[in-house]
Amino acid sequence: MATIKAIEGRSVHQIQSGQVIVDLCSVVKELVENSLDAGATSIEVRFKAHGLDSIEVQDNGNGISKENYETVALKHYTSKLSAYDDLSSLQTFGFRGEALSSLCALSNFHVLTAQAHEAPKGTRLDFETSGKLRATSVIASQKGTTVMVEALFANLPVRRRELEKNIKREYTKVLGVLQAYACISTSVKFSVSNIVAKGKKLVVFATKSNVATRENIANVFGAKTLSALVSMDLRFNLQNTRTAKQPTDTE
């Protein structure tokens, strides 16, 4: 009978990471939500070879402070909450502290970042597969953060082959996710592009920091789409699950 023994730590991290980052959509979702949580008003998503070579998300958000460089990509380290009870007052998309750590394990991953008082200088952060900070270097950078994910799933051969086989379908799915975020994110400029063969850059869609969802929809899907939209004024009766007493009206 085979001996039962603990799995080596690095292997555990890779296995768990593959459950957090499962496809191209989950990569982009996590990075775009990080940008929105950072207060970005401009987000540019750049794919190379439909994301097979690289995915890059650049924003003009708050940037990462120096005191957080060491912990930003460590598993279950987050600024969003400190205890389970904080979930009831959470105001952000992300909170688990798993995405960046998982990307370190599943790709060639690095971050460029600068806060307002640091620009036009910034810092490049390079990480170990564990999420531990390996090195920093000074770079030219405007305020915000750029995250680069290269060779996704390169160290998981089966998952990588599956991605290569289905990359066009995965890319179509991720565009749907990005279109949804672009439509609902008012006062945020979204730009999505793909670099294909011979370095040709194709802009897939872009919004213009619109203050209304309707204008975002026109930017993403075309002005003709507006004629098919129906205005809705919905009111939901929600109950506070903590007190289970007085329902509240939310539009």
PDB file of C-alpha atoms in Angstrom:
ATOM      1  CA  MET A   1       0.000   0.000   0.000  1.00  0.00           C
ATOM      2  CA  ALA A   2       1.281   3.469  -0.892  1.00  0.00           C
ATOM      3  CA  THR A   3       2.435   5.654   1.991  1.00  0.00           C
ATOM      4  CA  ILE A   4       0.266   8.663   2.865  1.00  0.00           C
ATOM      5  CA  LYS A   5       2.414  11.762   3.161  1.00  0.00           C
ATOM      6  CA  ALA A   6       2.146  15.535   2.883  1.00  0.00           C
ATOM      7  CA  ILE A   7       2.305  17.154  -0.545  1.00  0.00           C
ATOM      8  CA  GLU A   8       5.341  19.384  -1.027  1.00  0.00           C
ATOM      9  CA  GLY A   9       4.529  23.056  -0.361  1.00  0.00           C
ATOM     10  CA  ARG A  10       5.257  24.410  -3.838  1.00  0.00           C
ATOM     11  CA  SER A  11       3.045  21.756  -5.423  1.00  0.00           C
ATOM     12  CA  VAL A  12       0.215  22.617  -3.037  1.00  0.00           C
ATOM     13  CA  HIS A  13       0.469  26.262  -4.056  1.00  0.00           C
ATOM     14  CA  GLN A  14       0.319  25.410  -7.768  1.00  0.00           C
ATOM     15  CA  ILE A  15      -2.673  23.098  -7.307  1.00  0.00           C
ATOM     16  CA  GLN A  16      -4.596  25.645  -5.247  1.00  0.00           C
ATOM     17  CA  SER A  17      -3.710  28.448  -7.657  1.00  0.00           C
ATOM     18  CA  GLY A  18      -5.155  26.456 -10.535  1.00  0.00           C
ATOM     19  CA  GLN A  19      -8.485  26.486  -8.693  1.00  0.00           C
ATOM     20  CA  VAL A  20      -8.468  30.291  -8.389  1.00  0.00           C
ATOM     21  CA  ILE A  21      -7.230  31.088 -11.906  1.00  0.00           C
ATOM     22  CA  VAL A  22      -9.020  28.597 -14.119  1.00  0.00           C
ATOM     23  CA  ASP A  23      -9.023  30.329 -17.504  1.00  0.00           C
ATOM     24  CA  LEU A  24      -8.395  33.572 -19.386  1.00  0.00           C
ATOM     25  CA  CYS A  25     -11.620  35.102 -18.039  1.00  0.00           C
ATOM     26  CA  SER A  26     -10.607  34.670 -14.416  1.00  0.00           C
ATOM     27  CA  VAL A  27      -7.258  36.379 -15.061  1.00  0.00           C
ATOM     28  CA  VAL A  28      -8.848  39.440 -16.631  1.00  0.00           C
ATOM     29  CA  LYS A  29     -11.730  39.587 -14.141  1.00  0.00           C
ATOM     30  CA  GLU A  30      -9.369  39.656 -11.156  1.00  0.00           C
ATOM     31  CA  LEU A  31      -7.066  42.294 -12.653  1.00  0.00           C
ATOM     32  CA  VAL A  32      -9.841  44.616 -13.851  1.00  0.00           C
ATOM     33  CA  GLU A  33     -11.564  44.415 -10.476  1.00  0.00           C
ATOM     34  CA  ASN A  34      -8.271  45.302  -8.778  1.00  0.00           C
ATOM     35  CA  SER A  35      -8.049  48.381 -11.012  1.00  0.00           C
ATOM     36  CA  LEU A  36     -11.603  49.447 -10.193  1.00  0.00           C
ATOM     37  CA  ASP A  37     -10.986  48.888  -6.479  1.00  0.00           C
ATOM     38  CA  ALA A  38      -7.911  51.143  -6.779  1.00  0.00           C
ATOM     39  CA  GLY A  39     -10.088  54.016  -7.987  1.00  0.00           C
ATOM     40  CA  ALA A  40      -8.946  53.922 -11.607  1.00  0.00           C
ATOM     41  CA  THR A  41     -10.704  56.190 -14.117  1.00  0.00           C
ATOM     42  CA  SER A  42      -8.766  54.728 -17.063  1.00  0.00           C
ATOM     43  CA  ILE A  43      -8.199  51.021 -17.685  1.00  0.00           C
ATOM     44  CA  GLU A  44      -6.450  49.587 -20.712  1.00  0.00           C
ATOM     45  CA  VAL A  45      -6.436  45.831 -21.333  1.00  0.00           C
ATOM     46  CA  ARG A  46      -3.920  44.615 -23.904  1.00  0.00           C
ATOM     47  CA  PHE A  47      -3.762  41.064 -25.235  1.00  0.00           C
ATOM     48  CA  LYS A  48      -0.957  39.579 -27.281  1.00  0.00           C
ATOM     49  CA  ALA A  49      -1.976  36.656 -29.505  1.00  0.00           C
ATOM     50  CA  HIS A  50      -5.442  36.702 -27.895  1.00  0.00           C
ATOM     51  CA  GLY A  51      -3.846  36.327 -24.454  1.00  0.00           C
ATOM     52  CA  LEU A  52      -1.795  33.258 -25.275  1.00  0.00           C
ATOM     53  CA  ASP A  53       1.470  35.219 -25.145  1.00  0.00           C
ATOM     54  CA  SER A  54       0.471  37.858 -22.606  1.00  0.00           C
ATOM     55  CA  ILE A  55      -2.286  39.813 -20.878  1.00  0.00           C
ATOM     56  CA  GLU A  56      -1.516  43.328 -19.668  1.00  0.00           C
ATOM     57  CA  VAL A  57      -3.825  45.531 -17.590  1.00  0.00           C
ATOM     58  CA  GLN A  58      -2.808  49.161 -17.078  1.00  0.00           C
ATOM     59  CA  ASP A  59      -4.686  51.656 -14.916  1.00  0.00           C
ATOM     60  CA  ASN A  60      -4.315  55.149 -13.444  1.00  0.00           C
ATOM     61  CA  GLY A  61      -5.452  54.123  -9.976  1.00  0.00           C
ATOM     62  CA  ASN A  62      -3.848  54.812  -6.609  1.00  0.00           C
ATOM     63  CA  GLY A  63      -0.800  52.623  -7.178  1.00  0.00           C
ATOM     64  CA  ILE A  64       0.847  50.367  -4.597  1.00  0.00           C
ATOM     65  CA  SER A  65       2.550  51.913  -1.584  1.00  0.00           C
ATOM     66  CA  LYS A  66       6.125  50.861  -0.800  1.00  0.00           C
ATOM     67  CA  GLU A  67       5.137  49.281   2.517  1.00  0.00           C
ATOM     68  CA  ASN A  68       2.940  46.837   0.599  1.00  0.00           C
ATOM     69  CA  TYR A  69       5.517  45.664  -1.940  1.00  0.00           C
ATOM     70  CA  GLU A  70       6.561  42.664   0.176  1.00  0.00           C
ATOM     71  CA  THR A  71       3.029  41.404   0.784  1.00  0.00           C
ATOM     72  CA  VAL A  72       1.023  42.421  -2.296  1.00  0.00           C
ATOM     73  CA  ALA A  73       1.297  38.988  -3.949  1.00  0.00           C
ATOM     74  CA  LEU A  74       1.370  36.776  -0.862  1.00  0.00           C
ATOM     75  CA  LYS A  75      -1.524  34.370  -0.437  1.00  0.00           C
ATOM     76  CA  HIS A  76      -4.385  35.622   1.758  1.00  0.00           C
ATOM     77  CA  TYR A  77      -2.794  39.032   2.293  1.00  0.00           C
ATOM     78  CA  THR A  78      -5.316  41.792   1.551  1.00  0.00           C
ATOM     79  CA  SER A  79      -6.152  45.382   2.458  1.00  0.00           C
ATOM     80  CA  LYS A  80      -9.882  44.766   1.964  1.00  0.00           C
ATOM     81  CA  LEU A  81     -10.677  43.026   5.267  1.00  0.00           C
ATOM     82  CA  SER A  82      -9.032  41.602   8.373  1.00  0.00           C
ATOM     83  CA  ALA A  83     -11.787  39.387   9.825  1.00  0.00           C
ATOM     84  CA  TYR A  84     -14.818  37.434   8.604  1.00  0.00           C
ATOM     85  CA  ASP A  85     -17.271  39.975  10.031  1.00  0.00           C
ATOM     86  CA  ASP A  86     -15.830  42.617   7.693  1.00  0.00           C
ATOM     87  CA  LEU A  87     -17.675  40.911   4.813  1.00  0.00           C
ATOM     88  CA  SER A  88     -20.912  42.607   5.882  1.00  0.00           C
ATOM     89  CA  SER A  89     -19.464  46.066   5.173  1.00  0.00           C
ATOM     90  CA  LEU A  90     -17.265  45.212   2.175  1.00  0.00           C
ATOM     91  CA  GLN A  91     -17.257  47.876  -0.554  1.00  0.00           C
ATOM     92  CA  THR A  92     -14.828  46.291  -3.017  1.00  0.00           C
ATOM     93  CA  PHE A  93     -14.875  43.553  -5.661  1.00  0.00           C
ATOM     94  CA  GLY A  94     -11.943  41.535  -4.341  1.00  0.00           C
ATOM     95  CA  PHE A  95     -11.147  40.570  -0.775  1.00  0.00           C
ATOM     96  CA  ARG A  96      -9.594  37.073  -0.554  1.00  0.00           C
ATOM     97  CA  GLY A  97      -5.990  37.939  -1.390  1.00  0.00           C
ATOM     98  CA  GLU A  98      -5.549  34.975  -3.742  1.00  0.00           C
ATOM     99  CA  ALA A  99      -5.449  36.292  -7.313  1.00  0.00           C
ATOM    100  CA  LEU A 100      -1.947  37.799  -7.552  1.00  0.00           C
ATOM    101  CA  SER A 101      -0.419  34.959  -5.585  1.00  0.00           C
ATOM    102  CA  SER A 102      -2.047  32.469  -7.945  1.00  0.00           C
ATOM    103  CA  LEU A 103      -0.826  34.349 -11.016  1.00  0.00           C
ATOM    104  CA  CYS A 104       2.730  34.201  -9.655  1.00  0.00           C
ATOM    105  CA  ALA A 105       2.428  30.417  -9.554  1.00  0.00           C
ATOM    106  CA  LEU A 106       0.836  30.034 -12.990  1.00  0.00           C
ATOM    107  CA  SER A 107       2.655  32.553 -15.220  1.00  0.00           C
ATOM    108  CA  ASN A 108       5.598  34.888 -15.703  1.00  0.00           C
ATOM    109  CA  PHE A 109       4.271  37.750 -13.605  1.00  0.00           C
ATOM    110  CA  HIS A 110       5.435  41.250 -12.770  1.00  0.00           C
ATOM    111  CA  VAL A 111       3.975  44.607 -11.724  1.00  0.00           C
ATOM    112  CA  LEU A 112       4.841  48.219 -12.569  1.00  0.00           C
ATOM    113  CA  THR A 113       3.464  50.781 -10.131  1.00  0.00           C
ATOM    114  CA  ALA A 114       3.713  54.411  -9.047  1.00  0.00           C
ATOM    115  CA  GLN A 115       1.745  56.546  -6.627  1.00  0.00           C
ATOM    116  CA  ALA A 116       0.943  60.184  -7.404  1.00  0.00           C
ATOM    117  CA  HIS A 117       3.863  61.590  -5.391  1.00  0.00           C
ATOM    118  CA  GLU A 118       6.342  59.183  -7.063  1.00  0.00           C
ATOM    119  CA  ALA A 119       5.530  59.794 -10.748  1.00  0.00           C
ATOM    120  CA  PRO A 120       7.177  60.102 -13.244  1.00  0.00           C
ATOM    121  CA  LYS A 121       9.281  57.472 -11.476  1.00  0.00           C
ATOM    122  CA  GLY A 122       7.878  54.119 -10.513  1.00  0.00           C
ATOM    123  CA  THR A 123       8.899  50.647  -9.409  1.00  0.00           C
ATOM    124  CA  ARG A 124       8.960  47.274 -11.131  1.00  0.00           C
ATOM    125  CA  LEU A 125       8.138  44.364  -8.820  1.00  0.00           C
ATOM    126  CA  ASP A 126       9.285  40.839  -9.694  1.00  0.00           C
ATOM    127  CA  PHE A 127       8.069  37.833  -7.723  1.00  0.00           C
ATOM    128  CA  GLU A 128       8.878  34.223  -6.935  1.00  0.00           C
ATOM    129  CA  THR A 129       6.297  31.588  -7.862  1.00  0.00           C
ATOM    130  CA  SER A 130       5.266  31.612  -4.196  1.00  0.00           C
ATOM    131  CA  GLY A 131       4.307  35.293  -4.386  1.00  0.00           C
ATOM    132  CA  LYS A 132       7.333  36.391  -2.398  1.00  0.00           C
ATOM    133  CA  LEU A 133       8.943  39.582  -3.694  1.00  0.00           C
ATOM    134  CA  ARG A 134      12.170  38.705  -5.532  1.00  0.00           C
ATOM    135  CA  ALA A 135      13.436  42.085  -6.745  1.00  0.00           C
ATOM    136  CA  THR A 136      12.535  45.736  -7.309  1.00  0.00           C
ATOM    137  CA  SER A 137      13.895  48.231  -9.822  1.00  0.00           C
ATOM    138  CA  VAL A 138      13.260  51.890 -10.651  1.00  0.00           C
ATOM    139  CA  ILE A 139      11.431  52.597 -13.914  1.00  0.00           C
ATOM    140  CA  ALA A 140       9.708  55.485 -15.681  1.00  0.00           C
ATOM    141  CA  SER A 141       6.003  55.368 -14.865  1.00  0.00           C
ATOM    142  CA  GLN A 142       2.910  57.515 -14.560  1.00  0.00           C
ATOM    143  CA  LYS A 143       0.554  57.201 -11.602  1.00  0.00           C
ATOM    144  CA  GLY A 144      -1.162  53.826 -11.486  1.00  0.00           C
ATOM    145  CA  THR A 145      -0.385  50.142 -11.858  1.00  0.00           C
ATOM    146  CA  THR A 146       0.388  47.880 -14.799  1.00  0.00           C
ATOM    147  CA  VAL A 147       0.171  44.112 -14.323  1.00  0.00           C
ATOM    148  CA  MET A 148       1.785  41.797 -16.873  1.00  0.00           C
ATOM    149  CA  VAL A 149       0.861  38.111 -17.135  1.00  0.00           C
ATOM    150  CA  GLU A 150       2.979  36.169 -19.643  1.00  0.00           C
ATOM    151  CA  ALA A 151       2.849  32.506 -20.700  1.00  0.00           C
ATOM    152  CA  LEU A 152      -0.226  31.636 -18.638  1.00  0.00           C
ATOM    153  CA  PHE A 153      -0.244  27.980 -17.460  1.00  0.00           C
ATOM    154  CA  ALA A 154       3.232  27.368 -18.905  1.00  0.00           C
ATOM    155  CA  ASN A 155       4.116  25.210 -15.895  1.00  0.00           C
ATOM    156  CA  LEU A 156       0.879  23.199 -16.143  1.00  0.00           C
ATOM    157  CA  PRO A 157       1.341  21.409 -19.491  1.00  0.00           C
ATOM    158  CA  VAL A 158      -2.157  19.910 -19.751  1.00  0.00           C
ATOM    159  CA  ARG A 159      -3.853  23.207 -18.890  1.00  0.00           C
ATOM    160  CA  ARG A 160      -1.545  25.067 -21.293  1.00  0.00           C
ATOM    161  CA  ARG A 161      -2.338  22.729 -24.195  1.00  0.00           C
ATOM    162  CA  GLU A 162      -6.039  23.125 -23.500  1.00  0.00           C
ATOM    163  CA  LEU A 163      -5.663  26.910 -23.570  1.00  0.00           C
ATOM    164  CA  GLU A 164      -3.743  26.783 -26.851  1.00  0.00           C
ATOM    165  CA  LYS A 165      -6.369  24.521 -28.379  1.00  0.00           C
ATOM    166  CA  ASN A 166      -9.295  26.738 -27.367  1.00  0.00           C
ATOM    167  CA  ILE A 167      -7.694  30.203 -27.337  1.00  0.00           C
ATOM    168  CA  LYS A 168     -10.110  31.776 -29.845  1.00  0.00           C
ATOM    169  CA  ARG A 169     -13.117  30.595 -27.846  1.00  0.00           C
ATOM    170  CA  GLU A 170     -11.543  31.722 -24.560  1.00  0.00           C
ATOM    171  CA  TYR A 171     -10.769  35.109 -26.085  1.00  0.00           C
ATOM    172  CA  THR A 172     -14.376  35.525 -27.214  1.00  0.00           C
ATOM    173  CA  LYS A 173     -15.561  34.719 -23.677  1.00  0.00           C
ATOM    174  CA  VAL A 174     -13.188  37.208 -22.094  1.00  0.00           C
ATOM    175  CA  LEU A 175     -14.342  39.962 -24.455  1.00  0.00           C
ATOM    176  CA  GLY A 176     -17.874  39.355 -23.193  1.00  0.00           C
ATOM    177  CA  VAL A 177     -16.677  39.827 -19.618  1.00  0.00           C
ATOM    178  CA  LEU A 178     -14.836  43.030 -20.510  1.00  0.00           C
ATOM    179  CA  GLN A 179     -17.836  44.399 -22.393  1.00  0.00           C
ATOM    180  CA  ALA A 180     -19.951  43.882 -19.276  1.00  0.00           C
ATOM    181  CA  TYR A 181     -17.496  45.737 -17.025  1.00  0.00           C
ATOM    182  CA  ALA A 182     -17.111  48.520 -19.573  1.00  0.00           C
ATOM    183  CA  CYS A 183     -20.885  49.010 -19.773  1.00  0.00           C
ATOM    184  CA  ILE A 184     -21.500  49.228 -16.017  1.00  0.00           C
ATOM    185  CA  SER A 185     -18.397  51.269 -15.124  1.00  0.00           C
ATOM    186  CA  THR A 186     -19.489  54.881 -15.499  1.00  0.00           C
ATOM    187  CA  SER A 187     -16.864  57.659 -15.498  1.00  0.00           C
ATOM    188  CA  VAL A 188     -14.212  55.068 -16.354  1.00  0.00           C
ATOM    189  CA  LYS A 189     -12.445  54.996 -19.707  1.00  0.00           C
ATOM    190  CA  PHE A 190     -12.036  51.405 -20.947  1.00  0.00           C
ATOM    191  CA  SER A 191      -9.829  50.344 -23.839  1.00  0.00           C
ATOM    192  CA  VAL A 192      -9.321  46.773 -25.059  1.00  0.00           C
ATOM    193  CA  SER A 193      -6.844  45.803 -27.762  1.00  0.00           C
ATOM    194  CA  ASN A 194      -5.159  42.740 -29.219  1.00  0.00           C
ATOM    195  CA  ILE A 195      -1.737  42.495 -30.852  1.00  0.00           C
ATOM    196  CA  VAL A 196      -1.794  39.864 -33.582  1.00  0.00           C
ATOM    197  CA  ALA A 197       0.717  38.608 -36.141  1.00  0.00           C
ATOM    198  CA  LYS A 198       3.513  40.972 -37.181  1.00  0.00           C
ATOM    199  CA  GLY A 199       2.828  43.255 -34.214  1.00  0.00           C
ATOM    200  CA  LYS A 200      -0.375  44.763 -35.593  1.00  0.00           C
ATOM    201  CA  LYS A 201      -2.511  46.282 -32.848  1.00  0.00           C
ATOM    202  CA  LEU A 202      -6.279  46.033 -33.184  1.00  0.00           C
ATOM    203  CA  VAL A 203      -8.507  48.096 -30.895  1.00  0.00           C
ATOM    204  CA  VAL A 204     -11.502  45.899 -30.061  1.00  0.00           C
ATOM    205  CA  PHE A 205     -13.577  48.570 -28.305  1.00  0.00           C
ATOM    206  CA  ALA A 206     -13.196  51.649 -26.121  1.00  0.00           C
ATOM    207  CA  THR A 207     -15.413  53.812 -23.938  1.00  0.00           C
ATOM    208  CA  LYS A 208     -15.020  57.527 -23.223  1.00  0.00           C
ATOM    209  CA  SER A 209     -15.414  58.069 -19.463  1.00  0.00           C
ATOM    210  CA  ASN A 210     -19.164  58.369 -19.932  1.00  0.00           C
ATOM    211  CA  VAL A 211     -21.331  59.306 -16.969  1.00  0.00           C
ATOM    212  CA  ALA A 212     -24.215  57.062 -18.075  1.00  0.00           C
ATOM    213  CA  THR A 213     -24.446  53.338 -18.749  1.00  0.00           C
ATOM    214  CA  ARG A 214     -26.440  54.071 -21.906  1.00  0.00           C
ATOM    215  CA  GLU A 215     -23.490  55.921 -23.454  1.00  0.00           C
ATOM    216  CA  ASN A 216     -21.121  53.104 -22.508  1.00  0.00           C
ATOM    217  CA  ILE A 217     -23.376  50.603 -24.254  1.00  0.00           C
ATOM    218  CA  ALA A 218     -23.309  52.755 -27.392  1.00  0.00           C
ATOM    219  CA  ASN A 219     -19.493  52.848 -27.308  1.00  0.00           C
ATOM    220  CA  VAL A 220     -19.191  49.093 -26.854  1.00  0.00           C
ATOM    221  CA  PHE A 221     -21.947  47.775 -29.117  1.00  0.00           C
ATOM    222  CA  GLY A 222     -22.617  50.695 -31.458  1.00  0.00           C
ATOM    223  CA  ALA A 223     -25.150  53.544 -31.506  1.00  0.00           C
ATOM    224  CA  LYS A 224     -27.771  51.428 -33.293  1.00  0.00           C
ATOM    225  CA  THR A 225     -28.043  49.269 -30.175  1.00  0.00           C
ATOM    226  CA  LEU A 226     -29.687  52.146 -28.282  1.00  0.00           C
ATOM    227  CA  SER A 227     -32.892  51.809 -30.295  1.00  0.00           C
ATOM    228  CA  ALA A 228     -33.342  48.306 -28.873  1.00  0.00           C
ATOM    229  CA  LEU A 229     -32.917  49.358 -25.227  1.00  0.00           C
ATOM    230  CA  VAL A 230     -35.865  49.673 -22.877  1.00  0.00           C
ATOM    231  CA  SER A 231     -35.649  52.000 -19.861  1.00  0.00           C
ATOM    232  CA  MET A 232     -36.436  50.295 -16.558  1.00  0.00           C
ATOM    233  CA  ASP A 233     -37.027  51.685 -13.078  1.00  0.00           C
ATOM    234  CA  LEU A 234     -36.735  48.800 -10.626  1.00  0.00           C
ATOM    235  CA  ARG A 235     -37.184  48.773  -6.871  1.00  0.00           C
ATOM    236  CA  PHE A 236     -36.175  45.751  -4.815  1.00  0.00           C
ATOM    237  CA  ASN A 237     -37.266  44.904  -1.303  1.00  0.00           C
ATOM    238  CA  LEU A 238     -34.155  43.645   0.492  1.00  0.00           C
ATOM    239  CA  GLN A 239     -33.850  42.261   3.976  1.00  0.00           C
ATOM    240  CA  ASN A 240     -30.794  42.692   6.161  1.00  0.00           C
ATOM    241  CA  THR A 241     -29.574  39.139   6.749  1.00  0.00           C
ATOM    242  CA  ARG A 242     -27.747  40.088   9.942  1.00  0.00           C
ATOM    243  CA  THR A 243     -30.706  41.525  11.855  1.00  0.00           C
ATOM    244  CA  ALA A 244     -33.566  39.887   9.880  1.00  0.00           C
ATOM    245  CA  LYS A 245     -35.876  42.654  11.023  1.00  0.00           C
ATOM    246  CA  GLN A 246     -36.674  45.689   8.901  1.00  0.00           C
ATOM    247  CA  PRO A 247     -36.630  45.359   5.105  1.00  0.00           C
ATOM    248  CA  THR A 248     -34.999  48.191   3.185  1.00  0.00           C
ATOM    249  CA  ASP A 249     -35.882  49.601  -0.219  1.00  0.00           C
ATOM    250  CA  THR A 250     -33.087  49.762  -2.743  1.00  0.00           C
ATOM    251  CA  GLU A 251     -33.382  51.114  -6.246  1.00  0.00           C
TER     252      GLU A 251
END
